[in-house]
Amino acid sequence: MSFAAVDVIRTKRDKGVLSDEQIDWVVDAYTRSAVADEQMSALAMAILLNGMTAAEIARWTAAMIASGERLDLLTVGRPTVDKHSTGGVGDKITLPLTPLVAACGAAVPQLSGRGLGHTGGTLDKLEAIPGFGTKLTNEQFVEQLSTVGAAICAAGEGLAPADRKLYALRDVTGTVEAIPLIASSIMSKKIAEGTGALVLDVKFGSGAFMRDVADARELARTMVELGKAHDVTTVALLTDMEVPLGRAVGHSVEVEESLEVLAGGGPQDVVALTMALAREMLDAAGLADADPRAAIDDGRAMDSWRALVRAQGGDPDAPLPVADEVERITADRDGYVATMDAYAVGVAAWRLGAGRARKEDPVSSSAGIILHRKPGAAVKAGDVIMELRAEDAAKLPAALEVARTAVTVADAPPNPRPLILDRIS
Amino acid sequence: MSFAAVDVIRTKRDKGVLSDEQIDWVVDAYTRSAVADEQMSALAMAILLNGMTAAEIARWTAAMIASGERLDLLTVGRPTVDKHSTGGVGDKITLPLTPLVAACGAAVPQLSGRGLGHTGGTLDKLEAIPGFGTKLTNEQFVEQLSTVGAAICAAGEGLAPADRKLYALRDVTGTVEAIPLIASSIMSKKIAEGTGALVLDVKFGSGAFMRDVADARELARTMVELGKAHDVTTVALLTDMEVPLGRAVGHSVEVEESLEVLAGGGPQDVVALTMALAREMLDAAGLADADPRAAIDDGRAMDSWRALVRAQGGDPDAPLPVADEVERITADRDGYVATMDAYAVGVAAWRLGAGRARKEDPVSSSAGIILHRKPGAAVKAGDVIMELRAEDAAKLPAALEVARTAVTVADAPPNPRPLILDRIS
């Protein structure tokens, strides 16, 4: 069956419900370029403003999966479980979590992305490790899951090509923030990659794409339902992203922090979230008896990390790059750190060189921010709160300007915020 | 000043008001292709769904005018006045009206369009006249206004190029029906053409682009304000398009009907609307003493028509093409014609070959429909209500199918509908 693209656009523009046939046609025709970019972007804007029903989102996701190949991970010989975060500032959790869960007996197929805007991307962080390669063929990916139990790489060209095209289009047309499109984009890739179970870290707050907790909850529910409809055991945690995660924001600095966690240390919030997500992943994979704490304490998690890095061409013993140009933000009075706005910190790291304006831009591996004191900490006037690092000194002033807006010092400590707000399954 | 297109799109997406600088930038950058089609279509959809303030529409219109050249008609030596109709079925009014007003002493600069969808276009109708050319240079256009007092042609490439590009984009992206975009499109061309006064025929009802009278009224008000802001005396009539205008729908058949009007006859509704619009145009041009009825009765209007046709290469005495393949719709019972849906009649004419699916398609000059009886007429079973004519007999069945849905016969005549509902100035 064939439809005029304009009729499909008009249906959604006029708050109608797209039929299964319209969705199948428009996703397929767009992948084949029979529907033009300017038609899909108008449709995406209409979807953003007028929404989609649960049935429309499910069909749209299925059509995106059907636009490409679907991996079969049954040959891996272990239960497979993946984790996806909707993105935040200082969110390095994939780095310690993936080898930890692999060390406990699951296989973790991690197809990851790059940073865009104020959030960092897992692949950019890993590329701070000398030699680390993020491109694997499907065969290499499946093979490494069997041998190492984990792989962290870019999604292959063949998986959900409709999503690849639509994602790039949304980025330049102001249509990123549509819940139906975010949910179908994430879930089509995860389902096509063949994982048996999936744990979602859906973030809300200033540093997340969903600032509002109600939006984040709706996105989480939508994705959990999509997973179930495709026989992927799916659980979501709603987690706070008002403040950056951990004490490091950047690439090499976040790898360092991840190694601390795998060595049994690390900032409390990063450890807590890593452990909570590990527990969810192991339960979802049917490994309820596995003990991630023990896997850190006895060194199996670190061994798994080293095997993963080596398998992807990296040297786990090579020193990580360090940026030489430094500026510091200090407390201007005695008191307590009251706020540390995640978005402003993310923008500051971006301005230091850690982020990119366009997909094809390079990033600085060593640029980043160290958070010496986080909200709740007592400070005296002159104490260092934040340290900004760049390769290029010229990048410091603009970063400093926005970083200063992130921090306030007050007479009393702020009320503590729970890191994990809710669990949706 | 320069803006990221995404920021402009987001502003309107999130129901904000675009700044003057944002509007100037995005219209200019789109004309230069620095803003991509897929970005402008997302913005157009956001404008359609979230609207624009009067100030935004005014600035957008000014930016579209500024994207190209603006004609100066002061050398014409007569007061200039144009008419624009928002489009309908059987709307041939421009054909008798333009020479009539010219015969009364005004100059009528008529930049017209082609039909798209179910409505006919003035240029397609005129091209039914053997030899008639619809392309004039700016110099020919101004010269003909001085000598003949009227010219009906396509807009030159240099006038409002932003609108030309945006109009084509809206047509394929489901964003035609946005009042701010319709108003700025029409008014930017009319103001750039240099007319001193403008009368708008804003149609509502099944055969119009605005089905709802409230939408048509808002469009009319918006355009009148835009005209005034640019020192163009502007008046709008809100007119009914629930039923086709006159008794002919097509190209050569509408030229025939227009000649009847110029000869002093013609259907009552076409005559009434022509006379009302002529009165408005002459008043707006400062020619309150001119008498259009006299100009028809004494043959000056017909002389003006013949001069216009000759000036554009046409032969006013050449026979018009006639389509040989005919089907008729007859009354299935005694009664009164109760309804004659303009949209269905327009679609039927389109299916007969009078319309085009894409801008570059040719049209059949002779295909069309003759309405033998209009709503209110008494009929007996078997009386002919409509006659469908095509060059290609294969086109008749599909046209007949939809034309039948246009007509109902009832026991009592319908309540008469006023042709002109309101005047907005």
Short mmCIF file of N, CA, C and O in Angstrom, two decimals, chain B residues 220-330:
data_model
loop_
_atom_site.label_atom_id
_atom_site.label_comp_id
_atom_site.label_asym_id
_atom_site.label_seq_id
_atom_site.Cartn_x
_atom_site.Cartn_y
_atom_site.Cartn_z
N ALA B 220 -8.52 37.16 6.53
CA ALA B 220 -8.85 38.45 5.90
C ALA B 220 -8.34 39.61 6.75
O ALA B 220 -7.69 40.54 6.25
N ARG B 221 -8.61 39.54 8.04
CA ARG B 221 -8.16 40.62 8.94
C ARG B 221 -6.64 40.75 8.92
O ARG B 221 -6.09 41.85 8.89
N THR B 222 -5.98 39.59 8.97
CA THR B 222 -4.51 39.58 8.99
C THR B 222 -3.96 40.25 7.73
O THR B 222 -3.04 41.08 7.79
N MET B 223 -4.55 39.93 6.58
CA MET B 223 -4.05 40.49 5.33
C MET B 223 -4.35 41.97 5.20
O MET B 223 -3.53 42.74 4.70
N VAL B 224 -5.53 42.37 5.65
CA VAL B 224 -5.87 43.80 5.59
C VAL B 224 -4.87 44.61 6.43
O VAL B 224 -4.38 45.67 6.01
N GLU B 225 -4.55 44.09 7.61
CA GLU B 225 -3.58 44.79 8.46
C GLU B 225 -2.20 44.85 7.79
O GLU B 225 -1.51 45.88 7.86
N LEU B 226 -1.80 43.76 7.16
CA LEU B 226 -0.50 43.74 6.49
C LEU B 226 -0.45 44.77 5.37
O LEU B 226 0.55 45.47 5.18
N GLY B 227 -1.54 44.85 4.60
CA GLY B 227 -1.58 45.82 3.52
C GLY B 227 -1.44 47.24 4.05
O GLY B 227 -0.63 48.04 3.55
N LYS B 228 -2.22 47.55 5.08
CA LYS B 228 -2.17 48.90 5.64
C LYS B 228 -0.78 49.23 6.15
O LYS B 228 -0.30 50.37 5.96
N ALA B 229 -0.13 48.25 6.78
CA ALA B 229 1.20 48.50 7.34
C ALA B 229 2.20 48.84 6.24
O ALA B 229 3.24 49.46 6.50
N HIS B 230 1.90 48.44 5.02
CA HIS B 230 2.81 48.73 3.89
C HIS B 230 2.21 49.79 2.97
O HIS B 230 2.59 49.85 1.78
N ASP B 231 1.27 50.60 3.48
CA ASP B 231 0.69 51.70 2.71
C ASP B 231 -0.02 51.26 1.45
O ASP B 231 -0.05 51.99 0.45
N VAL B 232 -0.56 50.04 1.46
CA VAL B 232 -1.40 49.59 0.34
C VAL B 232 -2.83 49.59 0.87
O VAL B 232 -3.15 48.88 1.84
N THR B 233 -3.70 50.42 0.26
CA THR B 233 -5.10 50.44 0.65
C THR B 233 -5.68 49.05 0.42
O THR B 233 -5.67 48.55 -0.71
N THR B 234 -6.16 48.40 1.47
CA THR B 234 -6.56 47.00 1.34
C THR B 234 -7.94 46.77 1.95
O THR B 234 -8.23 47.23 3.06
N VAL B 235 -8.78 46.09 1.20
CA VAL B 235 -10.14 45.77 1.62
C VAL B 235 -10.36 44.29 1.33
O VAL B 235 -9.83 43.77 0.35
N ALA B 236 -11.13 43.60 2.18
CA ALA B 236 -11.43 42.19 1.91
C ALA B 236 -12.92 41.94 1.95
O ALA B 236 -13.64 42.50 2.79
N LEU B 237 -13.41 41.11 1.02
CA LEU B 237 -14.77 40.59 1.09
C LEU B 237 -14.69 39.13 1.50
O LEU B 237 -13.83 38.39 1.00
N LEU B 238 -15.55 38.72 2.43
CA LEU B 238 -15.65 37.31 2.81
C LEU B 238 -16.76 36.71 1.96
O LEU B 238 -17.92 37.12 2.08
N THR B 239 -16.43 35.76 1.09
CA THR B 239 -17.46 35.26 0.17
C THR B 239 -17.63 33.74 0.25
O THR B 239 -16.69 33.02 0.56
N ASP B 240 -18.83 33.31 -0.07
CA ASP B 240 -19.23 31.92 0.08
C ASP B 240 -18.67 31.02 -1.02
O ASP B 240 -18.77 31.35 -2.20
N MET B 241 -18.08 29.89 -0.64
CA MET B 241 -17.58 28.92 -1.62
C MET B 241 -18.06 27.52 -1.25
O MET B 241 -17.35 26.54 -1.38
N GLU B 242 -19.31 27.46 -0.79
CA GLU B 242 -19.90 26.15 -0.49
C GLU B 242 -20.37 25.49 -1.79
O GLU B 242 -20.41 24.27 -1.91
N VAL B 243 -20.72 26.35 -2.76
CA VAL B 243 -21.25 25.93 -4.07
C VAL B 243 -20.33 26.55 -5.12
O VAL B 243 -19.81 27.65 -4.91
N PRO B 244 -20.06 25.87 -6.26
CA PRO B 244 -19.20 26.48 -7.27
C PRO B 244 -19.76 27.82 -7.75
O PRO B 244 -20.98 28.03 -7.76
N LEU B 245 -18.87 28.70 -8.18
CA LEU B 245 -19.29 29.99 -8.75
C LEU B 245 -19.71 29.78 -10.20
O LEU B 245 -18.96 29.20 -10.99
N GLY B 246 -20.87 30.29 -10.57
CA GLY B 246 -21.31 30.24 -11.95
C GLY B 246 -21.77 28.85 -12.37
O GLY B 246 -22.11 28.00 -11.56
N ARG B 247 -21.75 28.65 -13.69
CA ARG B 247 -22.24 27.38 -14.26
C ARG B 247 -21.14 26.59 -14.93
O ARG B 247 -21.39 25.53 -15.52
N ALA B 248 -19.91 27.10 -14.92
CA ALA B 248 -18.81 26.43 -15.62
C ALA B 248 -17.64 26.24 -14.68
O ALA B 248 -17.28 27.16 -13.93
N VAL B 249 -17.05 25.04 -14.72
CA VAL B 249 -15.86 24.73 -13.92
C VAL B 249 -14.86 24.06 -14.86
O VAL B 249 -15.14 22.97 -15.38
N GLY B 250 -13.74 24.71 -15.10
CA GLY B 250 -12.75 24.17 -16.04
C GLY B 250 -11.99 25.35 -16.62
O GLY B 250 -11.96 26.43 -16.02
N HIS B 251 -11.39 25.19 -17.77
CA HIS B 251 -10.61 26.30 -18.32
C HIS B 251 -11.36 26.97 -19.48
O HIS B 251 -11.88 28.07 -19.34
N SER B 252 -11.45 26.31 -20.64
CA SER B 252 -12.12 26.97 -21.77
C SER B 252 -13.58 27.29 -21.43
O SER B 252 -14.10 28.34 -21.83
N VAL B 253 -14.24 26.43 -20.66
CA VAL B 253 -15.64 26.69 -20.32
C VAL B 253 -15.79 27.92 -19.42
O VAL B 253 -16.79 28.65 -19.49
N GLU B 254 -14.76 28.17 -18.60
CA GLU B 254 -14.84 29.37 -17.74
C GLU B 254 -14.51 30.64 -18.53
O GLU B 254 -15.01 31.73 -18.22
N VAL B 255 -13.65 30.50 -19.56
CA VAL B 255 -13.41 31.66 -20.43
C VAL B 255 -14.71 32.03 -21.15
O VAL B 255 -15.08 33.22 -21.22
N GLU B 256 -15.42 31.03 -21.65
CA GLU B 256 -16.71 31.27 -22.32
C GLU B 256 -17.66 32.03 -21.40
O GLU B 256 -18.31 33.01 -21.80
N GLU B 257 -17.73 31.58 -20.15
CA GLU B 257 -18.65 32.21 -19.21
C GLU B 257 -18.23 33.66 -18.91
O GLU B 257 -19.08 34.55 -18.76
N SER B 258 -16.92 33.87 -18.85
CA SER B 258 -16.42 35.23 -18.59
C SER B 258 -16.80 36.16 -19.74
O SER B 258 -17.13 37.34 -19.52
N LEU B 259 -16.74 35.64 -20.97
CA LEU B 259 -17.13 36.45 -22.13
C LEU B 259 -18.60 36.82 -22.07
O LEU B 259 -19.00 37.93 -22.44
N GLU B 260 -19.43 35.88 -21.55
CA GLU B 260 -20.85 36.19 -21.39
C GLU B 260 -21.03 37.38 -20.44
O GLU B 260 -21.85 38.28 -20.69
N VAL B 261 -20.26 37.39 -19.36
CA VAL B 261 -20.37 38.49 -18.39
C VAL B 261 -19.96 39.81 -19.04
O VAL B 261 -20.64 40.84 -18.90
N LEU B 262 -18.84 39.77 -19.78
CA LEU B 262 -18.36 41.00 -20.43
C LEU B 262 -19.34 41.48 -21.49
O LEU B 262 -19.41 42.68 -21.81
N ALA B 263 -20.14 40.53 -22.03
CA ALA B 263 -21.13 40.89 -23.05
C ALA B 263 -22.45 41.33 -22.43
O ALA B 263 -23.42 41.61 -23.15
N GLY B 264 -22.50 41.37 -21.08
CA GLY B 264 -23.72 41.85 -20.43
C GLY B 264 -24.62 40.76 -19.90
O GLY B 264 -25.67 41.04 -19.33
N GLY B 265 -24.24 39.49 -20.09
CA GLY B 265 -25.04 38.38 -19.57
C GLY B 265 -24.32 37.69 -18.43
O GLY B 265 -23.72 38.34 -17.59
N GLY B 266 -24.39 36.33 -18.46
CA GLY B 266 -23.67 35.53 -17.47
C GLY B 266 -24.50 35.20 -16.25
O GLY B 266 -25.54 35.83 -16.00
N PRO B 267 -24.06 34.20 -15.50
CA PRO B 267 -24.82 33.77 -14.31
C PRO B 267 -24.88 34.87 -13.26
O PRO B 267 -23.92 35.62 -13.09
N GLN B 268 -25.98 34.86 -12.55
CA GLN B 268 -26.24 35.93 -11.58
C GLN B 268 -25.14 36.06 -10.54
O GLN B 268 -24.72 37.16 -10.18
N ASP B 269 -24.64 34.91 -10.00
CA ASP B 269 -23.65 35.01 -8.91
C ASP B 269 -22.32 35.56 -9.43
O ASP B 269 -21.67 36.38 -8.76
N VAL B 270 -21.92 35.16 -10.64
CA VAL B 270 -20.65 35.65 -11.20
C VAL B 270 -20.76 37.16 -11.47
O VAL B 270 -19.82 37.92 -11.15
N VAL B 271 -21.89 37.57 -11.99
CA VAL B 271 -22.09 39.00 -12.26
C VAL B 271 -22.07 39.80 -10.95
O VAL B 271 -21.39 40.83 -10.85
N ALA B 272 -22.78 39.27 -9.96
CA ALA B 272 -22.87 40.01 -8.69
C ALA B 272 -21.50 40.16 -8.05
O ALA B 272 -21.13 41.24 -7.56
N LEU B 273 -20.71 39.09 -8.05
CA LEU B 273 -19.41 39.16 -7.40
C LEU B 273 -18.45 40.04 -8.21
O LEU B 273 -17.67 40.82 -7.64
N THR B 274 -18.52 39.94 -9.53
CA THR B 274 -17.68 40.79 -10.38
C THR B 274 -17.99 42.27 -10.12
O THR B 274 -17.08 43.09 -9.96
N MET B 275 -19.25 42.58 -10.05
CA MET B 275 -19.64 43.98 -9.85
C MET B 275 -19.25 44.48 -8.46
O MET B 275 -18.78 45.62 -8.30
N ALA B 276 -19.43 43.63 -7.45
CA ALA B 276 -19.07 44.04 -6.09
C ALA B 276 -17.57 44.28 -5.98
O ALA B 276 -17.12 45.27 -5.37
N LEU B 277 -16.78 43.38 -6.57
CA LEU B 277 -15.33 43.53 -6.50
C LEU B 277 -14.86 44.73 -7.33
O LEU B 277 -13.94 45.46 -6.94
N ALA B 278 -15.51 44.97 -8.48
CA ALA B 278 -15.16 46.13 -9.31
C ALA B 278 -15.41 47.43 -8.54
O ALA B 278 -14.59 48.35 -8.54
N ARG B 279 -16.55 47.47 -7.84
CA ARG B 279 -16.88 48.67 -7.05
C ARG B 279 -15.80 48.92 -5.99
O ARG B 279 -15.32 50.03 -5.80
N GLU B 280 -15.42 47.83 -5.28
CA GLU B 280 -14.39 47.95 -4.24
C GLU B 280 -13.06 48.40 -4.84
O GLU B 280 -12.36 49.25 -4.28
N MET B 281 -12.72 47.83 -5.97
CA MET B 281 -11.43 48.17 -6.58
C MET B 281 -11.40 49.62 -7.03
O MET B 281 -10.41 50.35 -6.81
N LEU B 282 -12.48 50.06 -7.65
CA LEU B 282 -12.52 51.43 -8.15
C LEU B 282 -12.51 52.43 -6.99
O LEU B 282 -11.82 53.46 -7.04
N ASP B 283 -13.24 52.10 -5.92
CA ASP B 283 -13.23 52.98 -4.74
C ASP B 283 -11.82 53.03 -4.15
O ASP B 283 -11.32 54.10 -3.79
N ALA B 284 -11.19 51.86 -4.04
CA ALA B 284 -9.87 51.81 -3.43
C ALA B 284 -8.85 52.57 -4.28
O ALA B 284 -7.86 53.11 -3.76
N ALA B 285 -9.11 52.62 -5.60
CA ALA B 285 -8.20 53.32 -6.51
C ALA B 285 -8.52 54.81 -6.58
O ALA B 285 -7.87 55.55 -7.34
N GLY B 286 -9.52 55.25 -5.85
CA GLY B 286 -9.88 56.66 -5.87
C GLY B 286 -10.73 57.04 -7.07
O GLY B 286 -10.79 58.20 -7.47
N LEU B 287 -11.40 56.04 -7.66
CA LEU B 287 -12.24 56.30 -8.84
C LEU B 287 -13.70 56.03 -8.47
O LEU B 287 -14.40 55.22 -9.09
N ALA B 288 -14.18 56.74 -7.45
CA ALA B 288 -15.52 56.50 -6.93
C ALA B 288 -16.60 56.84 -7.96
O ALA B 288 -17.71 56.32 -7.90
N ASP B 289 -16.28 57.69 -8.91
CA ASP B 289 -17.29 58.09 -9.91
C ASP B 289 -17.40 57.12 -11.08
O ASP B 289 -18.32 57.22 -11.88
N ALA B 290 -16.45 56.21 -11.21
CA ALA B 290 -16.49 55.29 -12.35
C ALA B 290 -17.70 54.37 -12.24
O ALA B 290 -18.12 54.01 -11.14
N ASP B 291 -18.25 53.98 -13.38
CA ASP B 291 -19.49 53.19 -13.40
C ASP B 291 -19.25 51.89 -14.17
O ASP B 291 -19.34 51.85 -15.40
N PRO B 292 -18.96 50.81 -13.49
CA PRO B 292 -18.63 49.57 -14.20
C PRO B 292 -19.80 49.00 -15.00
O PRO B 292 -19.59 48.40 -16.05
N ARG B 293 -21.03 49.20 -14.51
CA ARG B 293 -22.20 48.71 -15.26
C ARG B 293 -22.22 49.35 -16.66
O ARG B 293 -22.43 48.67 -17.67
N ALA B 294 -21.96 50.65 -16.70
CA ALA B 294 -21.94 51.36 -17.98
C ALA B 294 -20.83 50.84 -18.88
O ALA B 294 -20.99 50.73 -20.10
N ALA B 295 -19.68 50.49 -18.28
CA ALA B 295 -18.54 50.02 -19.08
C ALA B 295 -18.83 48.68 -19.73
O ALA B 295 -18.27 48.35 -20.78
N ILE B 296 -19.71 47.91 -19.10
CA ILE B 296 -20.14 46.65 -19.75
C ILE B 296 -21.17 46.97 -20.83
O ILE B 296 -21.07 46.51 -21.97
N ASP B 297 -22.15 47.78 -20.46
CA ASP B 297 -23.26 48.05 -21.38
C ASP B 297 -22.78 48.70 -22.68
O ASP B 297 -23.32 48.43 -23.75
N ASP B 298 -21.77 49.58 -22.59
CA ASP B 298 -21.35 50.28 -23.81
C ASP B 298 -20.17 49.59 -24.52
O ASP B 298 -19.62 50.12 -25.49
N GLY B 299 -19.78 48.39 -24.03
CA GLY B 299 -18.77 47.61 -24.77
C GLY B 299 -17.34 47.93 -24.43
O GLY B 299 -16.42 47.27 -24.91
N ARG B 300 -17.07 48.93 -23.53
CA ARG B 300 -15.68 49.26 -23.21
C ARG B 300 -14.98 48.11 -22.49
O ARG B 300 -13.79 47.88 -22.70
N ALA B 301 -15.72 47.39 -21.65
CA ALA B 301 -15.10 46.29 -20.92
C ALA B 301 -14.65 45.19 -21.88
O ALA B 301 -13.54 44.64 -21.77
N MET B 302 -15.51 44.88 -22.85
CA MET B 302 -15.15 43.85 -23.84
C MET B 302 -13.97 44.31 -24.70
O MET B 302 -13.07 43.51 -25.00
N ASP B 303 -13.95 45.58 -25.05
CA ASP B 303 -12.81 46.11 -25.82
C ASP B 303 -11.52 45.96 -25.03
O ASP B 303 -10.46 45.62 -25.58
N SER B 304 -11.62 46.25 -23.75
CA SER B 304 -10.44 46.15 -22.88
C SER B 304 -9.95 44.69 -22.81
O SER B 304 -8.75 44.42 -22.84
N TRP B 305 -10.88 43.75 -22.70
CA TRP B 305 -10.54 42.32 -22.73
C TRP B 305 -9.80 41.95 -24.01
O TRP B 305 -8.75 41.30 -23.96
N ARG B 306 -10.32 42.39 -25.12
CA ARG B 306 -9.72 42.03 -26.40
C ARG B 306 -8.31 42.63 -26.52
O ARG B 306 -7.38 41.98 -27.01
N ALA B 307 -8.14 43.85 -26.01
CA ALA B 307 -6.82 44.49 -26.05
C ALA B 307 -5.84 43.72 -25.16
O ALA B 307 -4.67 43.53 -25.51
N LEU B 308 -6.34 43.30 -24.01
CA LEU B 308 -5.50 42.53 -23.07
C LEU B 308 -5.05 41.21 -23.71
O LEU B 308 -3.87 40.84 -23.66
N VAL B 309 -6.01 40.49 -24.30
CA VAL B 309 -5.68 39.19 -24.91
C VAL B 309 -4.67 39.38 -26.04
O VAL B 309 -3.67 38.66 -26.13
N ARG B 310 -4.90 40.37 -26.87
CA ARG B 310 -3.99 40.62 -28.00
C ARG B 310 -2.60 41.00 -27.50
O ARG B 310 -1.60 40.54 -28.03
N ALA B 311 -2.55 41.86 -26.46
CA ALA B 311 -1.25 42.32 -25.96
C ALA B 311 -0.42 41.14 -25.46
O ALA B 311 0.81 41.19 -25.49
N GLN B 312 -1.09 40.08 -24.99
CA GLN B 312 -0.34 38.94 -24.47
C GLN B 312 -0.26 37.81 -25.51
O GLN B 312 -0.02 36.65 -25.14
N GLY B 313 -0.47 38.15 -26.80
CA GLY B 313 -0.23 37.18 -27.87
C GLY B 313 -1.41 36.30 -28.21
O GLY B 313 -1.31 35.41 -29.06
N GLY B 314 -2.56 36.51 -27.55
CA GLY B 314 -3.71 35.65 -27.80
C GLY B 314 -4.61 36.19 -28.91
O GLY B 314 -4.56 37.37 -29.25
N ASP B 315 -5.43 35.30 -29.43
CA ASP B 315 -6.38 35.70 -30.48
C ASP B 315 -7.78 35.70 -29.87
O ASP B 315 -8.34 34.63 -29.61
N PRO B 316 -8.37 36.89 -29.63
CA PRO B 316 -9.68 36.92 -28.96
C PRO B 316 -10.81 36.34 -29.81
O PRO B 316 -11.89 36.08 -29.28
N ASP B 317 -10.54 36.15 -31.11
CA ASP B 317 -11.60 35.62 -31.98
C ASP B 317 -11.45 34.13 -32.27
O ASP B 317 -12.29 33.54 -32.94
N ALA B 318 -10.36 33.53 -31.79
CA ALA B 318 -10.13 32.11 -32.07
C ALA B 318 -11.13 31.26 -31.30
O ALA B 318 -11.47 31.59 -30.16
N PRO B 319 -11.65 30.20 -31.93
CA PRO B 319 -12.55 29.32 -31.18
C PRO B 319 -11.81 28.65 -30.03
O PRO B 319 -10.63 28.34 -30.13
N LEU B 320 -12.50 28.44 -28.91
CA LEU B 320 -11.89 27.79 -27.74
C LEU B 320 -12.05 26.29 -27.87
O LEU B 320 -13.00 25.80 -28.49
N PRO B 321 -11.12 25.52 -27.32
CA PRO B 321 -11.18 24.06 -27.45
C PRO B 321 -12.42 23.49 -26.74
O PRO B 321 -12.84 24.01 -25.70
N VAL B 322 -13.00 22.46 -27.33
CA VAL B 322 -14.19 21.80 -26.78
C VAL B 322 -13.86 20.32 -26.59
O VAL B 322 -13.28 19.68 -27.46
N ALA B 323 -14.21 19.78 -25.44
CA ALA B 323 -13.97 18.35 -25.17
C ALA B 323 -15.15 17.54 -25.69
O ALA B 323 -16.30 17.91 -25.50
N ASP B 324 -14.84 16.39 -26.34
CA ASP B 324 -15.89 15.62 -27.02
C ASP B 324 -16.56 14.57 -26.15
O ASP B 324 -17.67 14.13 -26.45
N GLU B 325 -15.83 14.11 -25.13
CA GLU B 325 -16.38 13.00 -24.35
C GLU B 325 -17.26 13.56 -23.23
O GLU B 325 -16.82 14.39 -22.43
N VAL B 326 -18.51 13.10 -23.18
CA VAL B 326 -19.47 13.72 -22.28
C VAL B 326 -20.23 12.67 -21.47
O VAL B 326 -20.57 11.60 -21.97
N GLU B 327 -20.44 12.97 -20.21
CA GLU B 327 -21.33 12.18 -19.34
C GLU B 327 -22.26 13.16 -18.64
O GLU B 327 -21.87 14.30 -18.38
N ARG B 328 -23.45 12.71 -18.29
CA ARG B 328 -24.39 13.62 -17.63
C ARG B 328 -24.89 13.02 -16.32
O ARG B 328 -25.05 11.81 -16.21
N ILE B 329 -25.16 13.88 -15.38
CA ILE B 329 -25.80 13.47 -14.12
C ILE B 329 -27.21 14.05 -14.13
O ILE B 329 -27.38 15.25 -14.35
N THR B 330 -28.20 13.17 -13.93
CA THR B 330 -29.59 13.61 -14.01
C THR B 330 -30.26 13.45 -12.64
O THR B 330 -29.79 12.70 -11.78
#
